[in-house]
MMTF fields as JSON, N, C-alpha, C and O atoms, coordinates in Angstrom:
{
  "mmtfVersion": "1.0.0",
  "mmtfProducer": "UNKNOWN",
  "numBonds": 359,
  "numAtoms": 360,
  "numGroups": 90,
  "numChains": 1,
  "numModels": 1,
  "chainsPerModel": [1],
  "groupsPerChain": [90],
  "chainIdList": ["A"],
  "bondAtomList": [4, 2, 8, 6, 12, 10, 16, 14, 20, 18, 24, 22, 28, 26, 32, 30, 36, 34, 40, 38, 44, 42, 48, 46, 52, 50, 56, 54, 60, 58, 64, 62, 68, 66, 72, 70, 76, 74, 80, 78, 84, 82, 88, 86, 92, 90, 96, 94, 100, 98, 104, 102, 108, 106, 112, 110, 116, 114, 120, 118, 124, 122, 128, 126, 132, 130, 136, 134, 140, 138, 144, 142, 148, 146, 152, 150, 156, 154, 160, 158, 164, 162, 168, 166, 172, 170, 176, 174, 180, 178, 184, 182, 188, 186, 192, 190, 196, 194, 200, 198, 204, 202, 208, 206, 212, 210, 216, 214, 220, 218, 224, 222, 228, 226, 232, 230, 236, 234, 240, 238, 244, 242, 248, 246, 252, 250, 256, 254, 260, 258, 264, 262, 268, 266, 272, 270, 276, 274, 280, 278, 284, 282, 288, 286, 292, 290, 296, 294, 300, 298, 304, 302, 308, 306, 312, 310, 316, 314, 320, 318, 324, 322, 328, 326, 332, 330, 336, 334, 340, 338, 344, 342, 348, 346, 352, 350, 356, 354],
  "bondOrderList": [1, 1, 1, 1, 1, 1, 1, 1, 1, 1, 1, 1, 1, 1, 1, 1, 1, 1, 1, 1, 1, 1, 1, 1, 1, 1, 1, 1, 1, 1, 1, 1, 1, 1, 1, 1, 1, 1, 1, 1, 1, 1, 1, 1, 1, 1, 1, 1, 1, 1, 1, 1, 1, 1, 1, 1, 1, 1, 1, 1, 1, 1, 1, 1, 1, 1, 1, 1, 1, 1, 1, 1, 1, 1, 1, 1, 1, 1, 1, 1, 1, 1, 1, 1, 1, 1, 1, 1, 1],
  "groupList": [{"groupName": "MET", "atomNameList": ["N", "CA", "C", "O"], "elementList": ["N", "C", "C", "O"], "formalChargeList": [0, 0, 0, 0], "bondAtomList": [1, 0, 2, 1, 3, 2], "bondOrderList": [1, 1, 2], "singleLetterCode": "M", "chemCompType": "L-PEPTIDE LINKING"}, {"groupName": "ILE", "atomNameList": ["N", "CA", "C", "O"], "elementList": ["N", "C", "C", "O"], "formalChargeList": [0, 0, 0, 0], "bondAtomList": [1, 0, 2, 1, 3, 2], "bondOrderList": [1, 1, 2], "singleLetterCode": "I", "chemCompType": "L-PEPTIDE LINKING"}, {"groupName": "PRO", "atomNameList": ["N", "CA", "C", "O"], "elementList": ["N", "C", "C", "O"], "formalChargeList": [0, 0, 0, 0], "bondAtomList": [1, 0, 2, 1, 3, 2], "bondOrderList": [1, 1, 2], "singleLetterCode": "P", "chemCompType": "L-PEPTIDE LINKING"}, {"groupName": "VAL", "atomNameList": ["N", "CA", "C", "O"], "elementList": ["N", "C", "C", "O"], "formalChargeList": [0, 0, 0, 0], "bondAtomList": [1, 0, 2, 1, 3, 2], "bondOrderList": [1, 1, 2], "singleLetterCode": "V", "chemCompType": "L-PEPTIDE LINKING"}, {"groupName": "GLN", "atomNameList": ["N", "CA", "C", "O"], "elementList": ["N", "C", "C", "O"], "formalChargeList": [0, 0, 0, 0], "bondAtomList": [1, 0, 2, 1, 3, 2], "bondOrderList": [1, 1, 2], "singleLetterCode": "Q", "chemCompType": "L-PEPTIDE LINKING"}, {"groupName": "LEU", "atomNameList": ["N", "CA", "C", "O"], "elementList": ["N", "C", "C", "O"], "formalChargeList": [0, 0, 0, 0], "bondAtomList": [1, 0, 2, 1, 3, 2], "bondOrderList": [1, 1, 2], "singleLetterCode": "L", "chemCompType": "L-PEPTIDE LINKING"}, {"groupName": "LYS", "atomNameList": ["N", "CA", "C", "O"], "elementList": ["N", "C", "C", "O"], "formalChargeList": [0, 0, 0, 0], "bondAtomList": [1, 0, 2, 1, 3, 2], "bondOrderList": [1, 1, 2], "singleLetterCode": "K", "chemCompType": "L-PEPTIDE LINKING"}, {"groupName": "ALA", "atomNameList": ["N", "CA", "C", "O"], "elementList": ["N", "C", "C", "O"], "formalChargeList": [0, 0, 0, 0], "bondAtomList": [1, 0, 2, 1, 3, 2], "bondOrderList": [1, 1, 2], "singleLetterCode": "A", "chemCompType": "L-PEPTIDE LINKING"}, {"groupName": "ARG", "atomNameList": ["N", "CA", "C", "O"], "elementList": ["N", "C", "C", "O"], "formalChargeList": [0, 0, 0, 0], "bondAtomList": [1, 0, 2, 1, 3, 2], "bondOrderList": [1, 1, 2], "singleLetterCode": "R", "chemCompType": "L-PEPTIDE LINKING"}, {"groupName": "HIS", "atomNameList": ["N", "CA", "C", "O"], "elementList": ["N", "C", "C", "O"], "formalChargeList": [0, 0, 0, 0], "bondAtomList": [1, 0, 2, 1, 3, 2], "bondOrderList": [1, 1, 2], "singleLetterCode": "H", "chemCompType": "L-PEPTIDE LINKING"}, {"groupName": "ASP", "atomNameList": ["N", "CA", "C", "O"], "elementList": ["N", "C", "C", "O"], "formalChargeList": [0, 0, 0, 0], "bondAtomList": [1, 0, 2, 1, 3, 2], "bondOrderList": [1, 1, 2], "singleLetterCode": "D", "chemCompType": "L-PEPTIDE LINKING"}, {"groupName": "TRP", "atomNameList": ["N", "CA", "C", "O"], "elementList": ["N", "C", "C", "O"], "formalChargeList": [0, 0, 0, 0], "bondAtomList": [1, 0, 2, 1, 3, 2], "bondOrderList": [1, 1, 2], "singleLetterCode": "W", "chemCompType": "L-PEPTIDE LINKING"}, {"groupName": "GLY", "atomNameList": ["N", "CA", "C", "O"], "elementList": ["N", "C", "C", "O"], "formalChargeList": [0, 0, 0, 0], "bondAtomList": [1, 0, 2, 1, 3, 2], "bondOrderList": [1, 1, 2], "singleLetterCode": "G", "chemCompType": "PEPTIDE LINKING"}, {"groupName": "SER", "atomNameList": ["N", "CA", "C", "O"], "elementList": ["N", "C", "C", "O"], "formalChargeList": [0, 0, 0, 0], "bondAtomList": [1, 0, 2, 1, 3, 2], "bondOrderList": [1, 1, 2], "singleLetterCode": "S", "chemCompType": "L-PEPTIDE LINKING"}, {"groupName": "THR", "atomNameList": ["N", "CA", "C", "O"], "elementList": ["N", "C", "C", "O"], "formalChargeList": [0, 0, 0, 0], "bondAtomList": [1, 0, 2, 1, 3, 2], "bondOrderList": [1, 1, 2], "singleLetterCode": "T", "chemCompType": "L-PEPTIDE LINKING"}, {"groupName": "ASN", "atomNameList": ["N", "CA", "C", "O"], "elementList": ["N", "C", "C", "O"], "formalChargeList": [0, 0, 0, 0], "bondAtomList": [1, 0, 2, 1, 3, 2], "bondOrderList": [1, 1, 2], "singleLetterCode": "N", "chemCompType": "L-PEPTIDE LINKING"}, {"groupName": "GLU", "atomNameList": ["N", "CA", "C", "O"], "elementList": ["N", "C", "C", "O"], "formalChargeList": [0, 0, 0, 0], "bondAtomList": [1, 0, 2, 1, 3, 2], "bondOrderList": [1, 1, 2], "singleLetterCode": "E", "chemCompType": "L-PEPTIDE LINKING"}, {"groupName": "PHE", "atomNameList": ["N", "CA", "C", "O"], "elementList": ["N", "C", "C", "O"], "formalChargeList": [0, 0, 0, 0], "bondAtomList": [1, 0, 2, 1, 3, 2], "bondOrderList": [1, 1, 2], "singleLetterCode": "F", "chemCompType": "L-PEPTIDE LINKING"}, {"groupName": "TYR", "atomNameList": ["N", "CA", "C", "O"], "elementList": ["N", "C", "C", "O"], "formalChargeList": [0, 0, 0, 0], "bondAtomList": [1, 0, 2, 1, 3, 2], "bondOrderList": [1, 1, 2], "singleLetterCode": "Y", "chemCompType": "L-PEPTIDE LINKING"}],
  "groupTypeList": [0, 1, 1, 2, 3, 2, 4, 3, 5, 6, 2, 7, 4, 3, 8, 4, 5, 8, 7, 9, 5, 10, 4, 7, 10, 11, 1, 10, 12, 13, 5, 14, 7, 12, 7, 4, 7, 8, 14, 3, 6, 9, 15, 4, 4, 5, 7, 13, 10, 13, 8, 5, 7, 4, 4, 5, 12, 16, 5, 1, 5, 14, 7, 5, 7, 12, 9, 7, 3, 17, 1, 13, 7, 7, 5, 2, 5, 6, 1, 17, 2, 2, 4, 17, 15, 8, 18, 4, 14, 12],
  "groupIdList": [1, 2, 3, 4, 5, 6, 7, 8, 9, 10, 11, 12, 13, 14, 15, 16, 17, 18, 19, 20, 21, 22, 23, 24, 25, 26, 27, 28, 29, 30, 31, 32, 33, 34, 35, 36, 37, 38, 39, 40, 41, 42, 43, 44, 45, 46, 47, 48, 49, 50, 51, 52, 53, 54, 55, 56, 57, 58, 59, 60, 61, 62, 63, 64, 65, 66, 67, 68, 69, 70, 71, 72, 73, 74, 75, 76, 77, 78, 79, 80, 81, 82, 83, 84, 85, 86, 87, 88, 89, 90],
  "secStructList": [7, 7, 7, 7, 7, 6, 6, 1, 1, 7, 2, 2, 2, 2, 2, 2, 2, 2, 2, 2, 2, 2, 6, 7, 7, 7, 3, 3, 4, 4, 4, 4, 1, 7, 6, 6, 6, 6, 6, 6, 7, 7, 3, 3, 3, 7, 7, 6, 6, 1, 2, 2, 2, 2, 2, 2, 2, 2, 2, 2, 2, 2, 2, 2, 2, 2, 7, 2, 2, 2, 2, 2, 2, 2, 7, 7, 1, 7, 7, 7, 7, 7, 7, 7, 3, 3, 3, 7, 7, 7],
  "xCoordList": [39.266, 38.448, 37.013, 36.362, 36.553, 35.14, 34.274, 34.691, 33.249, 32.493, 30.916, 30.274, 30.401, 29.247, 28.17, 28.243, 27.114, 25.997, 24.781, 24.362, 24.289, 23.206, 21.812, 21.635, 20.853, 19.58, 19.256, 18.43, 19.996, 19.455, 18.141, 17.518, 17.65, 16.296, 15.569, 16.069, 14.346, 13.46, 12.9, 12.559, 12.84, 12.404, 11.244, 11.297, 10.129, 9.244, 9.583, 8.872, 10.62, 11.103, 12.069, 12.129, 12.735, 13.619, 12.624, 12.989, 11.452, 10.445, 9.826, 9.62, 9.625, 9.025, 9.999, 9.515, 11.306, 12.276, 12.463, 12.533, 12.521, 12.759, 11.627, 11.855, 10.374, 9.152, 9.072, 8.781, 9.344, 9.693, 10.659, 10.424, 11.815, 13.004, 12.549, 12.869, 11.919, 11.554, 10.633, 10.59, 9.894, 9.162, 9.428, 8.698, 10.869, 11.382, 11.705, 11.81, 11.871, 12.317, 14.019, 14.526, 14.628, 16.185, 16.673, 16.041, 17.729, 18.36, 19.836, 20.539, 20.278, 21.534, 22.609, 22.645, 23.465, 24.397, 25.46, 26.14, 25.667, 26.859, 26.39, 27.271, 25.408, 24.998, 25.781, 26.143, 25.97, 26.619, 28.239, 28.841, 28.879, 30.061, 31.021, 30.511, 32.12, 33.157, 33.457, 33.146, 34.03, 34.234, 34.944, 34.582, 35.959, 36.722, 36.029, 36.214, 35.127, 34.411, 33.119, 32.672, 32.586, 31.523, 31.358, 30.354, 32.535, 32.602, 32.553, 32.24, 32.929, 33.07, 31.885, 31.807, 31.067, 30.247, 28.872, 28.391, 28.421, 27.323, 26.196, 25.519, 26.209, 25.121, 23.783, 23.681, 22.828, 21.695, 21.485, 21.978, 20.829, 20.706, 19.31, 18.617, 19.008, 17.739, 18.587, 19.742, 17.644, 18.156, 17.945, 16.895, 19.186, 19.302, 18.223, 18.013, 17.517, 16.609, 15.271, 14.297, 15.194, 13.804, 13.085, 13.757, 11.775, 11.231, 11.293, 11.399, 11.223, 11.445, 12.732, 12.745, 13.835, 15.158, 15.362, 16.069, 14.65, 14.639, 13.77, 14.053, 12.744, 11.914, 12.691, 12.822, 13.191, 13.888, 15.162, 15.632, 15.769, 16.967, 16.609, 17.484, 15.652, 15.139, 14.849, 15.342, 14.167, 14.262, 15.33, 15.361, 16.297, 17.574, 18.209, 18.618, 18.32, 18.939, 18.458, 19.228, 16.986, 16.351, 16.862, 17.244, 16.75, 17.059, 18.652, 18.942, 19.495, 20.93, 21.05, 21.744, 20.402, 20.627, 19.932, 20.217, 19.119, 18.456, 19.224, 18.909, 20.351, 20.872, 22.141, 23.007, 22.247, 23.276, 24.535, 25.512, 24.646, 25.928, 26.397, 27.597, 25.653, 26.166, 26.753, 27.885, 25.843, 26.265, 27.525, 28.4, 27.612, 28.881, 30.205, 31.32, 30.032, 31.168, 31.499, 32.638, 30.66, 30.977, 31.245, 32.075, 30.576, 30.611, 30.314, 31.072, 29.384, 29.376, 28.931, 28.093, 29.498, 29.185, 27.957, 26.994, 27.903, 26.751, 26.842, 27.936, 25.561, 25.339, 24.723, 23.763, 25.217, 24.778, 23.772, 23.882, 22.869, 21.766, 22.573, 23.674, 21.931, 22.638, 22.342, 21.4, 22.928, 22.799, 22.201, 22.563, 21.288, 20.608, 21.092, 20.727, 21.926, 22.509, 22.044, 21.8, 21.976, 21.729, 22.663, 22.933, 22.996, 23.682, 23.086, 22.618, 22.968, 22.522, 23.535, 24.58, 23.278, 24.252, 24.449, 23.564, 25.704, 25.955, 26.913, 27.358],
  "yCoordList": [6.71, 5.579, 5.969, 6.532, 5.729, 6.089, 4.904, 3.747, 5.187, 4.119, 4.446, 5.429, 3.539, 3.852, 3.752, 2.845, 4.648, 4.623, 4.62, 5.626, 3.333, 3.208, 3.47, 3.275, 3.913, 3.973, 4.833, 4.465, 5.959, 6.83, 7.4, 7.816, 7.479, 7.99, 7.094, 6.576, 6.841, 5.943, 6.577, 7.758, 5.661, 6.329, 7.435, 8.487, 7.08, 8.128, 9.284, 10.264, 9.416, 10.525, 11.242, 12.471, 10.52, 11.445, 11.894, 12.91, 11.45, 11.853, 13.366, 14.395, 13.051, 14.188, 15.47, 16.599, 15.277, 15.976, 16.813, 18.037, 15.876, 16.505, 17.545, 18.637, 17.011, 17.829, 19.15, 20.197, 19.028, 20.417, 21.18, 22.374, 20.66, 21.461, 21.959, 23.091, 21.24, 21.73, 23.0, 23.765, 23.187, 24.347, 25.41, 26.27, 25.042, 26.043, 27.48, 27.69, 28.462, 29.748, 29.831, 30.042, 29.643, 29.347, 31.175, 32.062, 31.278, 32.521, 32.497, 31.497, 33.619, 33.578, 33.286, 33.876, 32.278, 31.844, 32.711, 32.585, 33.61, 34.542, 35.597, 36.288, 35.673, 36.484, 36.209, 37.044, 34.723, 34.226, 34.084, 33.659, 34.479, 34.348, 35.553, 36.662, 35.389, 36.487, 37.4, 37.126, 38.476, 39.386, 38.813, 39.157, 37.938, 37.284, 36.271, 36.094, 35.511, 34.33, 34.739, 34.056, 35.885, 36.342, 36.299, 35.871, 36.825, 36.862, 35.524, 35.452, 34.36, 33.051, 31.991, 30.859, 32.43, 31.566, 31.73, 32.838, 30.737, 30.816, 29.572, 29.024, 29.352, 28.452, 29.251, 30.459, 28.241, 28.855, 28.109, 26.999, 28.695, 27.931, 28.289, 29.223, 27.534, 27.88, 28.623, 28.396, 29.621, 30.401, 29.481, 28.919, 29.447, 28.464, 28.78, 27.91, 30.002, 30.253, 30.079, 30.308, 29.671, 29.494, 28.346, 27.362, 28.312, 27.277, 25.916, 24.823, 26.045, 24.818, 24.192, 23.019, 24.952, 24.375, 23.706, 22.709, 24.364, 23.988, 22.578, 21.769, 22.34, 21.251, 20.184, 19.09, 20.373, 19.333, 19.074, 17.946, 19.921, 19.496, 18.733, 17.952, 18.759, 18.129, 16.685, 15.726, 16.535, 15.209, 14.417, 13.218, 15.097, 14.301, 14.016, 12.882, 15.089, 14.724, 13.752, 13.078, 13.486, 12.393, 10.962, 9.957, 11.196, 9.662, 9.499, 8.483, 10.47, 10.16, 9.62, 8.621, 10.224, 9.802, 8.471, 7.901, 7.941, 6.771, 5.381, 4.191, 6.084, 5.092, 4.5, 5.291, 3.146, 2.677, 2.74, 2.976, 2.509, 2.615, 3.853, 3.93, 5.064, 6.361, 6.54, 6.97, 6.155, 6.589, 5.935, 6.566, 4.532, 3.701, 4.352, 4.429, 4.702, 4.953, 6.484, 6.688, 7.44, 8.773, 9.143, 10.017, 8.523, 8.761, 10.422, 10.991, 11.034, 12.248, 12.796, 12.17, 13.998, 14.615, 15.276, 15.204, 16.006, 16.998, 16.812, 16.697, 16.758, 16.928, 18.079, 18.436, 18.698, 20.128, 19.998, 19.12, 20.875, 20.733, 20.824, 21.365, 20.268, 20.382, 21.556, 22.124, 22.154, 23.267, 22.766, 21.667, 23.447, 22.927, 23.804, 24.979, 23.377, 24.165, 23.309, 22.103, 24.195, 23.617, 24.496, 25.695, 23.726, 24.373, 24.251, 23.142, 25.246, 25.101, 25.304, 25.873, 24.824, 25.101, 26.569, 27.397, 26.866, 28.338, 28.758, 29.905],
  "zCoordList": [21.844, 21.291, 21.013, 21.893, 19.972, 19.387, 19.92, 19.878, 20.341, 21.01, 20.267, 20.638, 19.219, 18.721, 19.743, 20.573, 19.767, 20.784, 19.745, 19.172, 19.598, 18.56, 19.231, 20.434, 18.404, 18.646, 20.033, 20.868, 20.123, 21.356, 21.102, 22.079, 20.013, 19.869, 19.101, 18.102, 19.499, 18.618, 17.248, 17.173, 16.16, 15.005, 15.111, 14.473, 16.025, 16.047, 16.737, 16.517, 17.622, 18.199, 17.092, 17.054, 16.295, 15.138, 14.189, 13.597, 13.844, 13.034, 13.554, 12.911, 14.981, 15.757, 15.808, 15.728, 15.936, 15.955, 14.563, 14.443, 13.611, 12.339, 11.88, 11.36, 12.166, 11.818, 12.485, 11.907, 13.707, 14.508, 13.934, 13.749, 13.585, 13.075, 11.6, 11.237, 10.887, 9.571, 9.587, 8.623, 10.736, 10.81, 11.857, 12.35, 12.07, 13.098, 12.685, 11.477, 13.507, 13.11, 13.408, 14.51, 12.331, 12.49, 12.388, 11.816, 13.0, 12.994, 12.448, 12.596, 11.818, 11.209, 12.368, 13.447, 11.95, 12.931, 13.194, 14.212, 12.331, 12.542, 13.801, 14.314, 14.14, 15.135, 16.483, 17.312, 16.501, 17.853, 17.856, 18.843, 16.661, 16.164, 16.708, 16.864, 16.938, 17.154, 16.157, 14.998, 16.432, 15.192, 14.011, 12.886, 14.177, 13.184, 12.444, 11.24, 13.241, 12.681, 11.868, 10.947, 12.291, 11.651, 10.226, 9.657, 9.594, 8.187, 7.406, 6.217, 8.269, 7.547, 8.066, 7.588, 8.991, 9.701, 8.753, 8.518, 8.345, 7.433, 7.667, 6.797, 8.858, 9.329, 9.931, 10.144, 10.13, 10.807, 12.211, 12.413, 13.031, 14.366, 14.994, 14.591, 15.918, 16.771, 17.88, 18.24, 18.34, 19.51, 20.811, 21.121, 21.516, 22.465, 23.586, 24.431, 23.637, 24.595, 24.127, 24.843, 22.914, 22.353, 22.871, 23.176, 23.025, 23.823, 22.932, 23.488, 21.524, 20.763, 21.226, 21.602, 21.21, 21.242, 22.613, 22.762, 23.669, 25.064, 25.176, 26.06, 24.274, 24.522, 23.763, 24.312, 22.628, 21.956, 22.426, 22.278, 22.951, 23.896, 25.065, 25.439, 25.667, 26.858, 26.331, 26.924, 25.379, 24.702, 24.476, 24.756, 23.931, 23.644, 24.955, 25.204, 25.889, 27.171, 27.903, 28.588, 27.887, 28.576, 27.975, 28.573, 26.758, 25.7, 26.395, 27.027, 26.222, 26.54, 27.89, 28.078, 28.89, 30.323, 30.578, 31.631, 29.809, 29.738, 28.956, 28.993, 28.251, 27.41, 28.256, 28.629, 28.55, 29.225, 28.677, 29.388, 27.188, 26.507, 26.671, 26.934, 26.57, 26.575, 27.959, 28.178, 28.9, 30.239, 30.703, 31.295, 30.4, 30.835, 29.857, 30.373, 28.745, 27.954, 28.47, 28.889, 28.456, 28.852, 30.032, 30.286, 30.881, 32.363, 32.701, 33.487, 32.184, 32.27, 33.659, 34.309, 34.145, 35.458, 35.121, 35.884, 33.888, 33.474, 32.143, 31.591, 31.421, 29.895, 29.74, 30.422, 28.874, 28.435, 27.222, 26.367, 27.232, 26.033, 24.709, 24.607, 23.784, 22.297, 21.831, 22.385, 20.874, 19.929, 18.762, 18.345, 18.141, 16.9, 15.804, 15.843, 14.743, 13.762, 12.382, 12.383, 11.207, 9.95, 8.887, 8.968, 8.062, 6.892, 5.675, 5.42, 4.731, 3.305, 2.372, 2.685, 1.089, -0.035, -0.234, -0.017, -0.675, -1.095, -0.084, -0.093]
}
């Protein structure tokens, strides 16, 4: 069953995240792909060990941990930090 989890982030937080992501240093996603996937993986991503990825991930984890609908629906034992990826045309 899919349960919508509305308004995890406040609009100001979304604006903040987007502003940081717009200025981020993105790396080639194929660097983290296995040998077979490397030829077809065409995304960009933030390095998971970058300070920005860790800060933005913490913001999202905090929002999720404080969202009653998410916690009651998912019952997470542990929530892992998000990966930040983007795709462009072509």
